[in-house]
Amino acid sequence: MPQAQDAFSALERPYTFTTQPRQARARIGLVQLASDYTLENDWHRLAEAGIEIYSTRMAYNSVMTPDSLRATADSIADAAALVAPGLELDVMAFGCTSASMLIGSDGVAERLTRDRPGLPATNPWQASLCALRHLDIRRLAVLTPYNTEVNHSLYRGLQDAGFEIVAFGAFGLTLDTEIPAIHTDAIMAATADLLAGCRAEGVFFSCTNLRAMAILEEMERRFGLPMVSSNQALFWHALHLAGQLPEIAGFGRLLRTPSTEVVP
């Protein structure tokens, strides 16, 4: 063994190095539920050169009830601590709309940034409210994958936030893992039915696991109204908090038209 060590010591060459300056325009930390199969893929479609996404997942049993969604609060801080430790980030994001609504944005932010105090934080509920106000949408049609119990909480939350809900549709699922299987044709058909004879000024597609983002542009052309989805709004809000102005074509008016101001 000593001879082997001596041979290695003679072979090993130490080098000095210079450090590479930061290249990223924005670094986003993301905490997702284990059962979310959509958010990460949607965000990679949106990320332009210089936008870096660092994500981790947290345990979740997939059952969507108000109690189980609130209980995700217990795991957010530990999951957030696993996101790129030691790396400078610009913003932290949490990836569940209904849980964020039930926990509250302040509670989510405190947990996301417990190890990074002072860092901006966002979530799909907060981001979607900002996006809807930014687009000046007050009379709202809503489509979700949730069951009635979760939908009622969302309905009350949107009312409390100042929106008039003129149509509300749902696919009635209880397991989060079933949501990504909803075909975009079904989302399109449900939206057409919701908007028939309705005075909505825009549509909100709630849930980061719902595959709505890919057809937002097509639906805006077809129905002539702005469309906001959880994943689209969350990316838009995260970039603004990171000091970037998104200008991304193909995913709806919100991302297509840059703006220096975000309505809180």
GROMACS .gro file of C-alpha atoms in nm:
model
  264
    1MET     CA    1   0.000   0.000   0.000
    2PRO     CA    2   0.274   0.256   0.081
    3GLN     CA    3   0.435   0.185  -0.257
    4ALA     CA    4   0.102   0.234  -0.434
    5GLN     CA    5   0.052   0.563  -0.250
    6ASP     CA    6   0.401   0.678  -0.344
    7ALA     CA    7   0.335   0.587  -0.709
    8PHE     CA    8   0.006   0.777  -0.710
    9SER     CA    9   0.162   1.082  -0.540
   10ALA     CA   10   0.425   1.093  -0.811
   11LEU     CA   11   0.156   1.064  -1.080
   12GLU     CA   12  -0.102   1.315  -0.951
   13ARG     CA   13  -0.064   1.664  -1.095
   14PRO     CA   14  -0.221   1.963  -0.914
   15TYR     CA   15  -0.358   2.249  -1.125
   16THR     CA   16  -0.476   2.598  -1.046
   17PHE     CA   17  -0.789   2.732  -1.212
   18THR     CA   18  -0.983   3.048  -1.275
   19THR     CA   19  -1.354   3.073  -1.202
   20GLN     CA   20  -1.604   3.128  -1.480
   21PRO     CA   21  -1.830   3.432  -1.439
   22ARG     CA   22  -2.202   3.371  -1.416
   23GLN     CA   23  -2.365   3.327  -1.757
   24ALA     CA   24  -2.730   3.293  -1.651
   25ARG     CA   25  -2.977   3.576  -1.697
   26ALA     CA   26  -3.199   3.416  -1.434
   27ARG     CA   27  -3.179   3.118  -1.202
   28ILE     CA   28  -3.510   2.977  -1.082
   29GLY     CA   29  -3.540   2.726  -0.800
   30LEU     CA   30  -3.848   2.504  -0.827
   31VAL     CA   31  -4.013   2.271  -0.574
   32GLN     CA   32  -4.260   2.027  -0.735
   33LEU     CA   33  -4.491   1.758  -0.607
   34ALA     CA   34  -4.373   1.402  -0.678
   35SER     CA   35  -4.697   1.346  -0.874
   36ASP     CA   36  -4.656   1.641  -1.113
   37TYR     CA   37  -4.567   1.517  -1.462
   38THR     CA   38  -4.638   1.838  -1.654
   39LEU     CA   39  -4.485   2.149  -1.496
   40GLU     CA   40  -4.120   2.066  -1.557
   41ASN     CA   41  -4.177   1.978  -1.922
   42ASP     CA   42  -4.383   2.293  -1.980
   43TRP     CA   43  -4.113   2.511  -1.828
   44HIS     CA   44  -3.839   2.359  -2.041
   45ARG     CA   45  -4.045   2.458  -2.346
   46LEU     CA   46  -4.049   2.817  -2.219
   47ALA     CA   47  -3.691   2.850  -2.098
   48GLU     CA   48  -3.481   3.061  -2.332
   49ALA     CA   49  -3.103   3.083  -2.346
   50GLY     CA   50  -2.970   3.204  -2.015
   51ILE     CA   51  -3.269   3.089  -1.807
   52GLU     CA   52  -3.161   2.814  -1.567
   53ILE     CA   53  -3.410   2.597  -1.375
   54TYR     CA   54  -3.307   2.398  -1.070
   55SER     CA   55  -3.580   2.170  -0.939
   56THR     CA   56  -3.651   1.910  -0.676
   57ARG     CA   57  -3.956   1.705  -0.581
   58MET     CA   58  -4.135   1.645  -0.253
   59ALA     CA   59  -4.339   1.346  -0.139
   60TYR     CA   60  -4.715   1.362  -0.202
   61ASN     CA   61  -4.973   1.084  -0.195
   62SER     CA   62  -5.154   1.221  -0.504
   63VAL     CA   63  -5.493   1.242  -0.328
   64MET     CA   64  -5.643   1.587  -0.381
   65THR     CA   65  -5.848   1.692  -0.081
   66PRO     CA   66  -5.821   2.024   0.103
   67ASP     CA   67  -5.660   1.849   0.399
   68SER     CA   68  -5.400   1.657   0.196
   69LEU     CA   69  -5.315   1.967  -0.005
   70ARG     CA   70  -5.270   2.178   0.308
   71ALA     CA   71  -5.048   1.904   0.451
   72THR     CA   72  -4.793   1.959   0.174
   73ALA     CA   73  -4.684   2.266   0.373
   74ASP     CA   74  -4.496   2.034   0.608
   75SER     CA   75  -4.254   1.927   0.331
   76ILE     CA   76  -4.190   2.250   0.140
   77ALA     CA   77  -3.900   2.383   0.349
   78ASP     CA   78  -3.705   2.054   0.349
   79ALA     CA   79  -3.753   2.019  -0.027
   80ALA     CA   80  -3.650   2.379  -0.092
   81ALA     CA   81  -3.327   2.320   0.102
   82LEU     CA   82  -3.233   2.056  -0.158
   83VAL     CA   83  -3.253   2.297  -0.451
   84ALA     CA   84  -2.899   2.377  -0.573
   85PRO     CA   85  -2.740   2.424  -0.228
   86GLY     CA   86  -2.471   2.690  -0.233
   87LEU     CA   87  -2.571   2.826  -0.574
   88GLU     CA   88  -2.695   3.182  -0.606
   89LEU     CA   89  -3.060   3.181  -0.717
   90ASP     CA   90  -3.280   3.473  -0.819
   91VAL     CA   91  -3.624   3.340  -0.726
   92MET     CA   92  -3.788   3.035  -0.570
   93ALA     CA   93  -4.115   2.883  -0.695
   94PHE     CA   94  -4.353   2.620  -0.559
   95GLY     CA   95  -4.548   2.408  -0.807
   96CYS     CA   96  -4.900   2.342  -0.685
   97THR     CA   97  -5.189   2.581  -0.746
   98SER     CA   98  -5.451   2.441  -0.511
   99ALA     CA   99  -5.206   2.376  -0.227
  100SER     CA  100  -5.072   2.732  -0.257
  101MET     CA  101  -5.424   2.870  -0.243
  102LEU     CA  102  -5.506   2.668   0.070
  103ILE     CA  103  -5.175   2.727   0.250
  104GLY     CA  104  -5.156   3.094   0.153
  105SER     CA  105  -4.883   3.268  -0.044
  106ASP     CA  106  -4.710   3.409   0.264
  107GLY     CA  107  -4.688   3.062   0.419
  108VAL     CA  108  -4.552   2.912   0.099
  109ALA     CA  109  -4.295   3.190   0.058
  110GLU     CA  110  -4.169   3.158   0.416
  111ARG     CA  111  -4.110   2.787   0.369
  112LEU     CA  112  -3.951   2.825   0.023
  113THR     CA  113  -3.699   3.080   0.146
  114ARG     CA  114  -3.626   2.959   0.499
  115ASP     CA  115  -3.269   2.875   0.393
  116ARG     CA  116  -3.249   3.175   0.158
  117PRO     CA  117  -3.403   3.465   0.351
  118GLY     CA  118  -3.489   3.768   0.142
  119LEU     CA  119  -3.508   3.579  -0.188
  120PRO     CA  120  -3.824   3.651  -0.393
  121ALA     CA  121  -4.072   3.364  -0.404
  122THR     CA  122  -4.382   3.279  -0.601
  123ASN     CA  123  -4.639   3.005  -0.649
  124PRO     CA  124  -4.903   2.929  -0.917
  125TRP     CA  125  -5.193   3.074  -0.715
  126GLN     CA  126  -5.017   3.405  -0.651
  127ALA     CA  127  -4.877   3.416  -1.005
  128SER     CA  128  -5.214   3.343  -1.166
  129LEU     CA  129  -5.388   3.617  -0.967
  130CYS     CA  130  -5.116   3.860  -1.076
  131ALA     CA  131  -5.149   3.748  -1.438
  132LEU     CA  132  -5.528   3.781  -1.444
  133ARG     CA  133  -5.509   4.132  -1.297
  134HIS     CA  134  -5.226   4.223  -1.533
  135LEU     CA  135  -5.447   4.125  -1.828
  136ASP     CA  136  -5.737   4.320  -1.673
  137ILE     CA  137  -5.960   4.012  -1.653
  138ARG     CA  138  -6.239   4.048  -1.398
  139ARG     CA  139  -6.520   3.828  -1.531
  140LEU     CA  140  -6.365   3.487  -1.533
  141ALA     CA  141  -6.436   3.140  -1.670
  142VAL     CA  142  -6.248   2.866  -1.483
  143LEU     CA  143  -6.157   2.511  -1.587
  144THR     CA  144  -5.993   2.267  -1.346
  145PRO     CA  145  -5.921   1.894  -1.320
  146TYR     CA  146  -6.027   1.892  -0.952
  147ASN     CA  147  -6.314   1.738  -0.760
  148THR     CA  148  -6.598   1.945  -0.614
  149GLU     CA  149  -6.444   1.981  -0.268
  150VAL     CA  150  -6.125   2.141  -0.403
  151ASN     CA  151  -6.317   2.338  -0.667
  152HIS     CA  152  -6.537   2.503  -0.405
  153SER     CA  153  -6.229   2.627  -0.218
  154LEU     CA  154  -6.084   2.761  -0.542
  155TYR     CA  155  -6.414   2.931  -0.631
  156ARG     CA  156  -6.428   3.105  -0.294
  157GLY     CA  157  -6.061   3.202  -0.319
  158LEU     CA  158  -6.112   3.365  -0.659
  159GLN     CA  159  -6.420   3.549  -0.534
  160ASP     CA  160  -6.229   3.674  -0.230
  161ALA     CA  161  -5.956   3.796  -0.466
  162GLY     CA  162  -6.212   4.015  -0.644
  163PHE     CA  163  -6.305   3.811  -0.951
  164GLU     CA  164  -6.656   3.751  -1.081
  165ILE     CA  165  -6.683   3.383  -1.174
  166VAL     CA  166  -6.926   3.356  -1.466
  167ALA     CA  167  -6.854   2.992  -1.562
  168PHE     CA  168  -6.683   2.705  -1.380
  169GLY     CA  169  -6.606   2.361  -1.525
  170ALA     CA  170  -6.413   2.061  -1.396
  171PHE     CA  171  -6.302   1.710  -1.491
  172GLY     CA  172  -6.373   1.586  -1.138
  173LEU     CA  173  -6.052   1.395  -1.057
  174THR     CA  174  -5.925   1.311  -0.709
  175LEU     CA  175  -5.581   1.170  -0.794
  176ASP     CA  176  -5.315   1.414  -0.911
  177THR     CA  177  -5.144   1.140  -1.113
  178GLU     CA  178  -5.451   1.106  -1.337
  179ILE     CA  179  -5.454   1.470  -1.446
  180PRO     CA  180  -5.183   1.460  -1.720
  181ALA     CA  181  -5.389   1.199  -1.909
  182ILE     CA  182  -5.659   1.458  -1.987
  183HIS     CA  183  -5.632   1.509  -2.364
  184THR     CA  184  -5.591   1.862  -2.498
  185ASP     CA  185  -5.896   1.798  -2.719
  186ALA     CA  186  -6.101   1.753  -2.401
  187ILE     CA  187  -5.963   2.079  -2.262
  188MET     CA  188  -6.053   2.257  -2.588
  189ALA     CA  189  -6.406   2.111  -2.594
  190ALA     CA  190  -6.470   2.197  -2.229
  191THR     CA  191  -6.351   2.554  -2.287
  192ALA     CA  192  -6.584   2.594  -2.585
  193ASP     CA  193  -6.876   2.472  -2.377
  194LEU     CA  194  -6.786   2.698  -2.084
  195LEU     CA  195  -6.768   3.006  -2.304
  196ALA     CA  196  -7.092   2.942  -2.496
  197GLY     CA  197  -7.328   3.229  -2.412
  198CYS     CA  198  -7.092   3.344  -2.136
  199ARG     CA  199  -6.969   3.701  -2.071
  200ALA     CA  200  -6.620   3.596  -1.962
  201GLU     CA  201  -6.328   3.830  -2.024
  202GLY     CA  202  -6.076   3.546  -1.999
  203VAL     CA  203  -6.023   3.185  -1.893
  204PHE     CA  204  -5.815   3.045  -1.608
  205PHE     CA  205  -5.687   2.687  -1.629
  206SER     CA  206  -5.594   2.592  -1.274
  207CYS     CA  207  -5.339   2.316  -1.196
  208THR     CA  208  -4.973   2.273  -1.284
  209ASN     CA  209  -5.041   1.912  -1.387
  210LEU     CA  210  -5.304   2.004  -1.649
  211ARG     CA  211  -5.166   2.008  -2.005
  212ALA     CA  212  -5.329   2.335  -2.106
  213MET     CA  213  -5.027   2.552  -2.182
  214ALA     CA  214  -4.954   2.394  -2.520
  215ILE     CA  215  -5.291   2.502  -2.662
  216LEU     CA  216  -5.328   2.847  -2.504
  217GLU     CA  217  -5.229   3.026  -2.823
  218GLU     CA  218  -5.472   2.821  -3.032
  219MET     CA  219  -5.754   2.884  -2.784
  220GLU     CA  220  -5.686   3.257  -2.778
  221ARG     CA  221  -5.719   3.267  -3.157
  222ARG     CA  222  -6.035   3.056  -3.154
  223PHE     CA  223  -6.219   3.229  -2.872
  224GLY     CA  224  -6.074   3.580  -2.891
  225LEU     CA  225  -6.000   3.595  -2.518
  226PRO     CA  226  -5.683   3.588  -2.307
  227MET     CA  227  -5.603   3.248  -2.156
  228VAL     CA  228  -5.406   3.199  -1.834
  229SER     CA  229  -5.272   2.864  -1.715
  230SER     CA  230  -5.091   2.789  -1.390
  231ASN     CA  231  -4.762   2.692  -1.557
  232GLN     CA  232  -4.761   2.986  -1.796
  233ALA     CA  233  -4.839   3.236  -1.518
  234LEU     CA  234  -4.584   3.087  -1.278
  235PHE     CA  235  -4.301   3.113  -1.531
  236TRP     CA  236  -4.405   3.469  -1.622
  237HIS     CA  237  -4.414   3.578  -1.259
  238ALA     CA  238  -4.089   3.404  -1.167
  239LEU     CA  239  -3.905   3.580  -1.450
  240HIS     CA  240  -4.042   3.917  -1.345
  241LEU     CA  241  -3.931   3.857  -0.986
  242ALA     CA  242  -3.588   3.765  -1.124
  243GLY     CA  243  -3.570   4.097  -1.308
  244GLN     CA  244  -3.636   3.958  -1.656
  245LEU     CA  245  -3.904   4.063  -1.907
  246PRO     CA  246  -4.047   3.755  -2.078
  247GLU     CA  247  -4.123   3.784  -2.449
  248ILE     CA  248  -4.206   3.431  -2.563
  249ALA     CA  249  -4.427   3.360  -2.862
  250GLY     CA  250  -4.666   3.067  -2.893
  251PHE     CA  251  -4.798   3.036  -2.538
  252GLY     CA  252  -5.058   3.306  -2.502
  253ARG     CA  253  -5.086   3.681  -2.470
  254LEU     CA  254  -4.938   3.691  -2.121
  255LEU     CA  255  -4.594   3.574  -2.233
  256ARG     CA  256  -4.609   3.720  -2.582
  257THR     CA  257  -4.632   4.086  -2.481
  258PRO     CA  258  -4.351   4.215  -2.259
  259SER     CA  259  -4.434   4.457  -1.980
  260THR     CA  260  -4.219   4.630  -1.723
  261GLU     CA  261  -4.498   4.627  -1.464
  262VAL     CA  262  -4.674   4.340  -1.292
  263VAL     CA  263  -5.001   4.405  -1.113
  264PRO     CA  264  -4.959   4.269  -0.755
   0.00000   0.00000   0.00000
